[in-house]
Amino acid sequence: DTGVSQNPRHKITKRGQNVTFRCDPISEHNRLYWYRQTLGQGPEFLTYFQNEAQLEKSRLLSDRFSAERPKGSFSTLEIQRTEQGDSAMYLCASSQGAGGLYGYTFGSGTRLTVV
Amino acid sequence: DQQVKQNSPSLSVQEGRISILNCDYTNSMFDYFLWYKKYPAEGPTFLISISSIKDKNEDGRFTVFLNKSAKHLSLHIVPSQPGDSAVYFCAASDTGNQFYFGTGTSLTVIP
């Protein structure tokens, strides 16, 4: 197993365009999380899935953001009509059950730059 | 509303000495406390954790202390090594699902 894989690693887009990121979790992990990290800040929770069900969404996740996890495997995060404030590192993580005291395994992230 | 705070953006220590990284939180319902380590261009890596029913957890050179009355936790690294140079994030959660992260402390261990 190669860990949590995120693609692309970098994305530059023009304001107003739509972008989609993909996350492939560790295969035996049933929970998948999306976080966002801006410069000088720690990761901020966006949403998480248990298998294919999206169980929780942060208030940070505006209606321009949508996440899916079809069939409980990989997940996609789409941002519509991107804004400059969306520029950030988008981190995906996975765990078997709740992270709890074992934490999650994070991917290396997708860095989004909106110009 | 920052529920987890790391007030020291950076810390430098000599190799072999102790590194102490601090973290404060505001939510008394937090039960799970984790420390992550992050190298440039990589995602955070889980380092060590502690539950609210304990006040200390040790794993090799790393020890985490929890003071619930002060809502404070700290990570001790002893002896510090140059490979420990990284950004350290503390994180806390009440459910074990959604974690709140601090802003990180950049540790530099000087050979």
PDB file of C-alpha atoms in Angstrom:
ATOM      1  CA  ASP A   1       0.000   0.000   0.000  1.00  0.00           C
ATOM      2  CA  THR A   2       1.405   3.386  -0.974  1.00  0.00           C
ATOM      3  CA  GLY A   3      -0.521   5.430   1.568  1.00  0.00           C
ATOM      4  CA  VAL A   4      -2.978   8.198   0.762  1.00  0.00           C
ATOM      5  CA  SER A   5      -2.584   9.486  -2.774  1.00  0.00           C
ATOM      6  CA  GLN A   6      -3.771  12.893  -3.965  1.00  0.00           C
ATOM      7  CA  ASN A   7      -3.900  14.214  -7.498  1.00  0.00           C
ATOM      8  CA  PRO A   8      -2.944  16.589  -8.864  1.00  0.00           C
ATOM      9  CA  ARG A   9      -0.149  17.836  -6.604  1.00  0.00           C
ATOM     10  CA  HIS A  10      -0.518  21.369  -7.920  1.00  0.00           C
ATOM     11  CA  LYS A  11      -3.321  23.162  -9.716  1.00  0.00           C
ATOM     12  CA  ILE A  12      -3.337  26.720 -11.049  1.00  0.00           C
ATOM     13  CA  THR A  13      -6.682  27.982 -12.236  1.00  0.00           C
ATOM     14  CA  LYS A  14      -8.292  31.215 -13.234  1.00  0.00           C
ATOM     15  CA  ARG A  15     -10.900  32.766 -10.993  1.00  0.00           C
ATOM     16  CA  GLY A  16     -14.345  31.536 -11.899  1.00  0.00           C
ATOM     17  CA  GLN A  17     -13.222  28.165 -13.212  1.00  0.00           C
ATOM     18  CA  ASN A  18     -14.212  24.838 -11.683  1.00  0.00           C
ATOM     19  CA  VAL A  19     -11.606  22.457 -10.310  1.00  0.00           C
ATOM     20  CA  THR A  20     -11.735  18.865  -9.104  1.00  0.00           C
ATOM     21  CA  PHE A  21      -9.265  17.038  -6.890  1.00  0.00           C
ATOM     22  CA  ARG A  22      -8.997  13.321  -6.324  1.00  0.00           C
ATOM     23  CA  CYS A  23      -8.004  11.356  -3.229  1.00  0.00           C
ATOM     24  CA  ASP A  24      -7.268   7.644  -3.051  1.00  0.00           C
ATOM     25  CA  PRO A  25      -7.237   6.535   0.590  1.00  0.00           C
ATOM     26  CA  ILE A  26      -5.502   3.530   2.104  1.00  0.00           C
ATOM     27  CA  SER A  27      -7.575   0.656   0.768  1.00  0.00           C
ATOM     28  CA  GLU A  28      -8.728  -0.829   4.073  1.00  0.00           C
ATOM     29  CA  HIS A  29      -9.678   2.549   5.581  1.00  0.00           C
ATOM     30  CA  ASN A  30     -13.404   3.222   5.709  1.00  0.00           C
ATOM     31  CA  ARG A  31     -13.190   6.867   6.755  1.00  0.00           C
ATOM     32  CA  LEU A  32     -11.970   9.664   4.509  1.00  0.00           C
ATOM     33  CA  TYR A  33     -11.473  13.294   5.493  1.00  0.00           C
ATOM     34  CA  TRP A  34     -10.884  16.527   3.620  1.00  0.00           C
ATOM     35  CA  TYR A  35      -9.018  19.404   5.263  1.00  0.00           C
ATOM     36  CA  ARG A  36      -7.842  22.748   3.948  1.00  0.00           C
ATOM     37  CA  GLN A  37      -4.679  24.530   5.027  1.00  0.00           C
ATOM     38  CA  THR A  38      -3.878  28.141   4.236  1.00  0.00           C
ATOM     39  CA  LEU A  39      -0.531  29.828   4.744  1.00  0.00           C
ATOM     40  CA  GLY A  40       0.422  30.154   8.392  1.00  0.00           C
ATOM     41  CA  GLN A  41      -2.572  28.169   9.590  1.00  0.00           C
ATOM     42  CA  GLY A  42      -3.169  24.622  10.664  1.00  0.00           C
ATOM     43  CA  PRO A  43      -5.395  22.259   8.713  1.00  0.00           C
ATOM     44  CA  GLU A  44      -9.115  23.081   8.923  1.00  0.00           C
ATOM     45  CA  PHE A  45     -11.733  20.373   8.717  1.00  0.00           C
ATOM     46  CA  LEU A  46     -14.019  20.442   5.677  1.00  0.00           C
ATOM     47  CA  THR A  47     -15.886  17.145   5.578  1.00  0.00           C
ATOM     48  CA  TYR A  48     -15.643  13.422   6.165  1.00  0.00           C
ATOM     49  CA  PHE A  49     -17.081  10.184   4.824  1.00  0.00           C
ATOM     50  CA  GLN A  50     -17.703   6.811   6.316  1.00  0.00           C
ATOM     51  CA  ASN A  51     -17.679   4.505   3.332  1.00  0.00           C
ATOM     52  CA  GLU A  52     -19.806   6.332   0.751  1.00  0.00           C
ATOM     53  CA  ALA A  53     -21.842   8.352   3.245  1.00  0.00           C
ATOM     54  CA  GLN A  54     -20.901  11.962   3.888  1.00  0.00           C
ATOM     55  CA  LEU A  55     -21.432  12.263   7.640  1.00  0.00           C
ATOM     56  CA  GLU A  56     -20.306  15.750   8.520  1.00  0.00           C
ATOM     57  CA  LYS A  57     -19.650  19.027   6.751  1.00  0.00           C
ATOM     58  CA  SER A  58     -18.013  22.121   8.150  1.00  0.00           C
ATOM     59  CA  ARG A  59     -19.615  25.526   7.910  1.00  0.00           C
ATOM     60  CA  LEU A  60     -16.442  26.415   5.969  1.00  0.00           C
ATOM     61  CA  LEU A  61     -17.739  24.249   3.145  1.00  0.00           C
ATOM     62  CA  SER A  62     -19.768  26.721   1.097  1.00  0.00           C
ATOM     63  CA  ASP A  63     -22.260  25.587  -1.522  1.00  0.00           C
ATOM     64  CA  ARG A  64     -19.532  26.015  -4.155  1.00  0.00           C
ATOM     65  CA  PHE A  65     -17.781  23.004  -2.644  1.00  0.00           C
ATOM     66  CA  SER A  66     -18.981  19.460  -3.128  1.00  0.00           C
ATOM     67  CA  ALA A  67     -17.380  16.192  -2.171  1.00  0.00           C
ATOM     68  CA  GLU A  68     -18.253  12.668  -3.171  1.00  0.00           C
ATOM     69  CA  ARG A  69     -17.034   9.216  -2.380  1.00  0.00           C
ATOM     70  CA  PRO A  70     -18.789   6.866  -4.775  1.00  0.00           C
ATOM     71  CA  LYS A  71     -18.623   3.200  -3.763  1.00  0.00           C
ATOM     72  CA  GLY A  72     -16.696   4.110  -0.657  1.00  0.00           C
ATOM     73  CA  SER A  73     -13.326   4.087  -2.371  1.00  0.00           C
ATOM     74  CA  PHE A  74     -11.699   7.210  -3.853  1.00  0.00           C
ATOM     75  CA  SER A  75     -13.128  10.664  -3.205  1.00  0.00           C
ATOM     76  CA  THR A  76     -13.363  13.842  -5.254  1.00  0.00           C
ATOM     77  CA  LEU A  77     -13.587  17.414  -4.051  1.00  0.00           C
ATOM     78  CA  GLU A  78     -14.976  19.905  -6.549  1.00  0.00           C
ATOM     79  CA  ILE A  79     -14.876  23.671  -6.204  1.00  0.00           C
ATOM     80  CA  GLN A  80     -17.132  25.602  -8.545  1.00  0.00           C
ATOM     81  CA  ARG A  81     -16.594  29.217  -9.573  1.00  0.00           C
ATOM     82  CA  THR A  82     -13.257  29.425  -7.793  1.00  0.00           C
ATOM     83  CA  GLU A  83     -12.306  32.576  -5.908  1.00  0.00           C
ATOM     84  CA  GLN A  84      -8.877  33.827  -4.894  1.00  0.00           C
ATOM     85  CA  GLY A  85      -9.718  32.984  -1.282  1.00  0.00           C
ATOM     86  CA  ASP A  86      -9.901  29.329  -2.273  1.00  0.00           C
ATOM     87  CA  SER A  87      -6.137  29.272  -2.788  1.00  0.00           C
ATOM     88  CA  ALA A  88      -4.869  26.759  -0.239  1.00  0.00           C
ATOM     89  CA  MET A  89      -3.457  23.289   0.287  1.00  0.00           C
ATOM     90  CA  TYR A  90      -6.249  20.712   0.219  1.00  0.00           C
ATOM     91  CA  LEU A  91      -5.386  17.690   2.332  1.00  0.00           C
ATOM     92  CA  CYS A  92      -7.060  14.319   2.269  1.00  0.00           C
ATOM     93  CA  ALA A  93      -6.699  11.796   5.079  1.00  0.00           C
ATOM     94  CA  SER A  94      -8.052   8.368   5.886  1.00  0.00           C
ATOM     95  CA  SER A  95      -8.479   6.107   8.890  1.00  0.00           C
ATOM     96  CA  GLN A  96     -10.017   2.794   9.837  1.00  0.00           C
ATOM     97  CA  GLY A  97     -12.827   3.874  12.117  1.00  0.00           C
ATOM     98  CA  ALA A  98     -12.649   7.183  13.917  1.00  0.00           C
ATOM     99  CA  GLY A  99      -9.198   8.684  14.016  1.00  0.00           C
ATOM    100  CA  GLY A 100      -9.330   8.831  17.795  1.00  0.00           C
ATOM    101  CA  LEU A 101      -5.970   8.316  19.413  1.00  0.00           C
ATOM    102  CA  TYR A 102      -4.460   6.827  16.263  1.00  0.00           C
ATOM    103  CA  GLY A 103      -5.024   9.879  14.127  1.00  0.00           C
ATOM    104  CA  TYR A 104      -5.332   9.823  10.397  1.00  0.00           C
ATOM    105  CA  THR A 105      -2.929   9.143   7.568  1.00  0.00           C
ATOM    106  CA  PHE A 106      -2.655  12.264   5.456  1.00  0.00           C
ATOM    107  CA  GLY A 107      -1.806  12.543   1.796  1.00  0.00           C
ATOM    108  CA  SER A 108       0.712  15.092   0.514  1.00  0.00           C
ATOM    109  CA  GLY A 109      -2.058  17.442  -0.535  1.00  0.00           C
ATOM    110  CA  THR A 110      -3.121  19.354  -3.629  1.00  0.00           C
ATOM    111  CA  ARG A 111      -1.965  22.948  -3.736  1.00  0.00           C
ATOM    112  CA  LEU A 112      -4.527  25.167  -5.445  1.00  0.00           C
ATOM    113  CA  THR A 113      -3.619  28.617  -6.713  1.00  0.00           C
ATOM    114  CA  VAL A 114      -6.437  30.787  -8.065  1.00  0.00           C
ATOM    115  CA  VAL A 115      -5.199  33.650 -10.231  1.00  0.00           C
TER     116      VAL A 115
ATOM    117  CA  ASP B   1     -12.620  31.020  16.623  1.00  0.00           C
ATOM    118  CA  GLN B   2      -9.344  29.237  17.295  1.00  0.00           C
ATOM    119  CA  GLN B   3     -10.053  26.372  19.669  1.00  0.00           C
ATOM    120  CA  VAL B   4      -6.459  25.133  19.614  1.00  0.00           C
ATOM    121  CA  LYS B   5      -3.567  27.569  19.856  1.00  0.00           C
ATOM    122  CA  GLN B   6       0.156  27.263  19.469  1.00  0.00           C
ATOM    123  CA  ASN B   7       1.582  30.591  20.500  1.00  0.00           C
ATOM    124  CA  SER B   8       5.188  29.957  19.494  1.00  0.00           C
ATOM    125  CA  PRO B   9       5.580  30.029  15.714  1.00  0.00           C
ATOM    126  CA  SER B  10       9.183  28.850  15.933  1.00  0.00           C
ATOM    127  CA  LEU B  11      11.690  27.242  18.264  1.00  0.00           C
ATOM    128  CA  SER B  12      15.423  26.566  17.944  1.00  0.00           C
ATOM    129  CA  VAL B  13      17.325  24.120  20.134  1.00  0.00           C
ATOM    130  CA  GLN B  14      20.759  22.585  20.149  1.00  0.00           C
ATOM    131  CA  GLU B  15      21.153  18.963  19.186  1.00  0.00           C
ATOM    132  CA  GLY B  16      20.978  16.750  22.254  1.00  0.00           C
ATOM    133  CA  ARG B  17      18.969  19.225  24.319  1.00  0.00           C
ATOM    134  CA  ILE B  18      15.265  19.066  25.128  1.00  0.00           C
ATOM    135  CA  SER B  19      12.647  20.591  22.833  1.00  0.00           C
ATOM    136  CA  ILE B  20       9.381  21.652  24.467  1.00  0.00           C
ATOM    137  CA  LEU B  21       6.456  22.553  22.252  1.00  0.00           C
ATOM    138  CA  ASN B  22       3.321  23.985  23.814  1.00  0.00           C
ATOM    139  CA  CYS B  23      -0.346  24.005  22.923  1.00  0.00           C
ATOM    140  CA  ASP B  24      -3.436  25.492  24.565  1.00  0.00           C
ATOM    141  CA  TYR B  25      -7.071  24.695  23.933  1.00  0.00           C
ATOM    142  CA  THR B  26     -10.390  26.193  24.930  1.00  0.00           C
ATOM    143  CA  ASN B  27     -12.937  23.380  24.640  1.00  0.00           C
ATOM    144  CA  SER B  28     -13.221  21.341  27.833  1.00  0.00           C
ATOM    145  CA  MET B  29     -15.063  18.608  25.893  1.00  0.00           C
ATOM    146  CA  PHE B  30     -11.940  17.604  23.974  1.00  0.00           C
ATOM    147  CA  ASP B  31     -10.987  14.010  24.772  1.00  0.00           C
ATOM    148  CA  TYR B  32      -8.380  13.251  22.112  1.00  0.00           C
ATOM    149  CA  PHE B  33      -5.131  15.142  21.728  1.00  0.00           C
ATOM    150  CA  LEU B  34      -2.642  14.427  18.974  1.00  0.00           C
ATOM    151  CA  TRP B  35       0.663  15.765  17.763  1.00  0.00           C
ATOM    152  CA  TYR B  36       1.557  15.706  14.085  1.00  0.00           C
ATOM    153  CA  LYS B  37       4.885  16.388  12.441  1.00  0.00           C
ATOM    154  CA  LYS B  38       5.122  17.938   8.982  1.00  0.00           C
ATOM    155  CA  TYR B  39       8.045  18.166   6.594  1.00  0.00           C
ATOM    156  CA  PRO B  40       7.917  20.537   3.597  1.00  0.00           C
ATOM    157  CA  ALA B  41       5.945  19.221   0.607  1.00  0.00           C
ATOM    158  CA  GLU B  42       4.516  16.356   2.659  1.00  0.00           C
ATOM    159  CA  GLY B  43       1.290  15.860   4.550  1.00  0.00           C
ATOM    160  CA  PRO B  44       1.286  15.828   8.363  1.00  0.00           C
ATOM    161  CA  THR B  45       2.424  12.575   9.956  1.00  0.00           C
ATOM    162  CA  PHE B  46       0.921  11.318  13.211  1.00  0.00           C
ATOM    163  CA  LEU B  47       3.468  11.390  16.022  1.00  0.00           C
ATOM    164  CA  ILE B  48       1.919  10.734  19.437  1.00  0.00           C
ATOM    165  CA  SER B  49      -1.406  11.076  21.218  1.00  0.00           C
ATOM    166  CA  ILE B  50      -2.972  11.262  24.656  1.00  0.00           C
ATOM    167  CA  SER B  51      -6.498  10.821  25.916  1.00  0.00           C
ATOM    168  CA  SER B  52      -8.158  13.086  28.439  1.00  0.00           C
ATOM    169  CA  ILE B  53      -8.019  10.386  31.133  1.00  0.00           C
ATOM    170  CA  LYS B  54      -4.224  10.468  31.181  1.00  0.00           C
ATOM    171  CA  ASP B  55      -1.718  13.164  32.000  1.00  0.00           C
ATOM    172  CA  LYS B  56       1.328  11.672  30.305  1.00  0.00           C
ATOM    173  CA  ASN B  57       2.133   9.423  27.388  1.00  0.00           C
ATOM    174  CA  GLU B  58       5.612   8.436  26.338  1.00  0.00           C
ATOM    175  CA  ASP B  59       6.943   6.928  23.125  1.00  0.00           C
ATOM    176  CA  GLY B  60      10.696   6.734  22.856  1.00  0.00           C
ATOM    177  CA  ARG B  61      12.146  10.229  22.734  1.00  0.00           C
ATOM    178  CA  PHE B  62       8.689  11.808  22.620  1.00  0.00           C
ATOM    179  CA  THR B  63       6.504  12.524  25.648  1.00  0.00           C
ATOM    180  CA  VAL B  64       3.201  14.360  25.673  1.00  0.00           C
ATOM    181  CA  PHE B  65       1.883  15.939  28.862  1.00  0.00           C
ATOM    182  CA  LEU B  66      -1.720  17.001  29.403  1.00  0.00           C
ATOM    183  CA  ASN B  67      -2.880  19.468  32.062  1.00  0.00           C
ATOM    184  CA  LYS B  68      -6.663  19.469  31.822  1.00  0.00           C
ATOM    185  CA  SER B  69      -7.235  22.101  34.474  1.00  0.00           C
ATOM    186  CA  ALA B  70      -5.021  24.515  32.556  1.00  0.00           C
ATOM    187  CA  LYS B  71      -6.242  23.257  29.157  1.00  0.00           C
ATOM    188  CA  HIS B  72      -2.634  22.884  28.137  1.00  0.00           C
ATOM    189  CA  LEU B  73      -0.570  20.176  26.534  1.00  0.00           C
ATOM    190  CA  SER B  74       3.069  19.982  25.668  1.00  0.00           C
ATOM    191  CA  LEU B  75       5.359  17.779  23.618  1.00  0.00           C
ATOM    192  CA  HIS B  76       8.834  17.039  24.917  1.00  0.00           C
ATOM    193  CA  ILE B  77      11.509  15.694  22.615  1.00  0.00           C
ATOM    194  CA  VAL B  78      14.671  14.506  24.293  1.00  0.00           C
ATOM    195  CA  PRO B  79      17.327  14.312  23.090  1.00  0.00           C
ATOM    196  CA  SER B  80      16.552  16.486  20.079  1.00  0.00           C
ATOM    197  CA  GLN B  81      18.076  15.439  16.759  1.00  0.00           C
ATOM    198  CA  PRO B  82      18.540  17.384  13.497  1.00  0.00           C
ATOM    199  CA  GLY B  83      16.004  15.072  11.823  1.00  0.00           C
ATOM    200  CA  ASP B  84      13.384  16.389  14.236  1.00  0.00           C
ATOM    201  CA  SER B  85      13.453  19.727  12.439  1.00  0.00           C
ATOM    202  CA  ALA B  86       9.923  20.129  11.094  1.00  0.00           C
ATOM    203  CA  VAL B  87       6.640  21.897  11.784  1.00  0.00           C
ATOM    204  CA  TYR B  88       4.697  20.388  14.685  1.00  0.00           C
ATOM    205  CA  PHE B  89       0.930  20.687  14.939  1.00  0.00           C
ATOM    206  CA  CYS B  90      -1.173  19.852  17.932  1.00  0.00           C
ATOM    207  CA  ALA B  91      -4.755  18.755  17.293  1.00  0.00           C
ATOM    208  CA  ALA B  92      -7.728  18.065  19.523  1.00  0.00           C
ATOM    209  CA  SER B  93     -11.150  16.512  19.162  1.00  0.00           C
ATOM    210  CA  ASP B  94     -14.189  15.631  21.240  1.00  0.00           C
ATOM    211  CA  THR B  95     -15.441  12.853  18.980  1.00  0.00           C
ATOM    212  CA  GLY B  96     -12.204  11.568  17.485  1.00  0.00           C
ATOM    213  CA  ASN B  97     -13.463  12.469  14.022  1.00  0.00           C
ATOM    214  CA  GLN B  98     -13.191  16.182  13.375  1.00  0.00           C
ATOM    215  CA  PHE B  99      -9.897  17.473  14.748  1.00  0.00           C
ATOM    216  CA  TYR B 100      -9.061  21.110  15.428  1.00  0.00           C
ATOM    217  CA  PHE B 101      -5.468  21.979  14.651  1.00  0.00           C
ATOM    218  CA  GLY B 102      -3.199  24.656  16.008  1.00  0.00           C
ATOM    219  CA  THR B 103      -1.194  26.912  13.704  1.00  0.00           C
ATOM    220  CA  GLY B 104       2.010  24.937  14.164  1.00  0.00           C
ATOM    221  CA  THR B 105       5.465  25.462  15.646  1.00  0.00           C
ATOM    222  CA  SER B 106       8.491  25.257  13.396  1.00  0.00           C
ATOM    223  CA  LEU B 107      11.263  23.415  15.239  1.00  0.00           C
ATOM    224  CA  THR B 108      14.884  23.781  14.175  1.00  0.00           C
ATOM    225  CA  VAL B 109      17.444  21.516  15.804  1.00  0.00           C
ATOM    226  CA  ILE B 110      20.918  22.941  15.392  1.00  0.00           C
ATOM    227  CA  PRO B 111      23.730  20.385  14.996  1.00  0.00           C
TER     228      PRO B 111
END
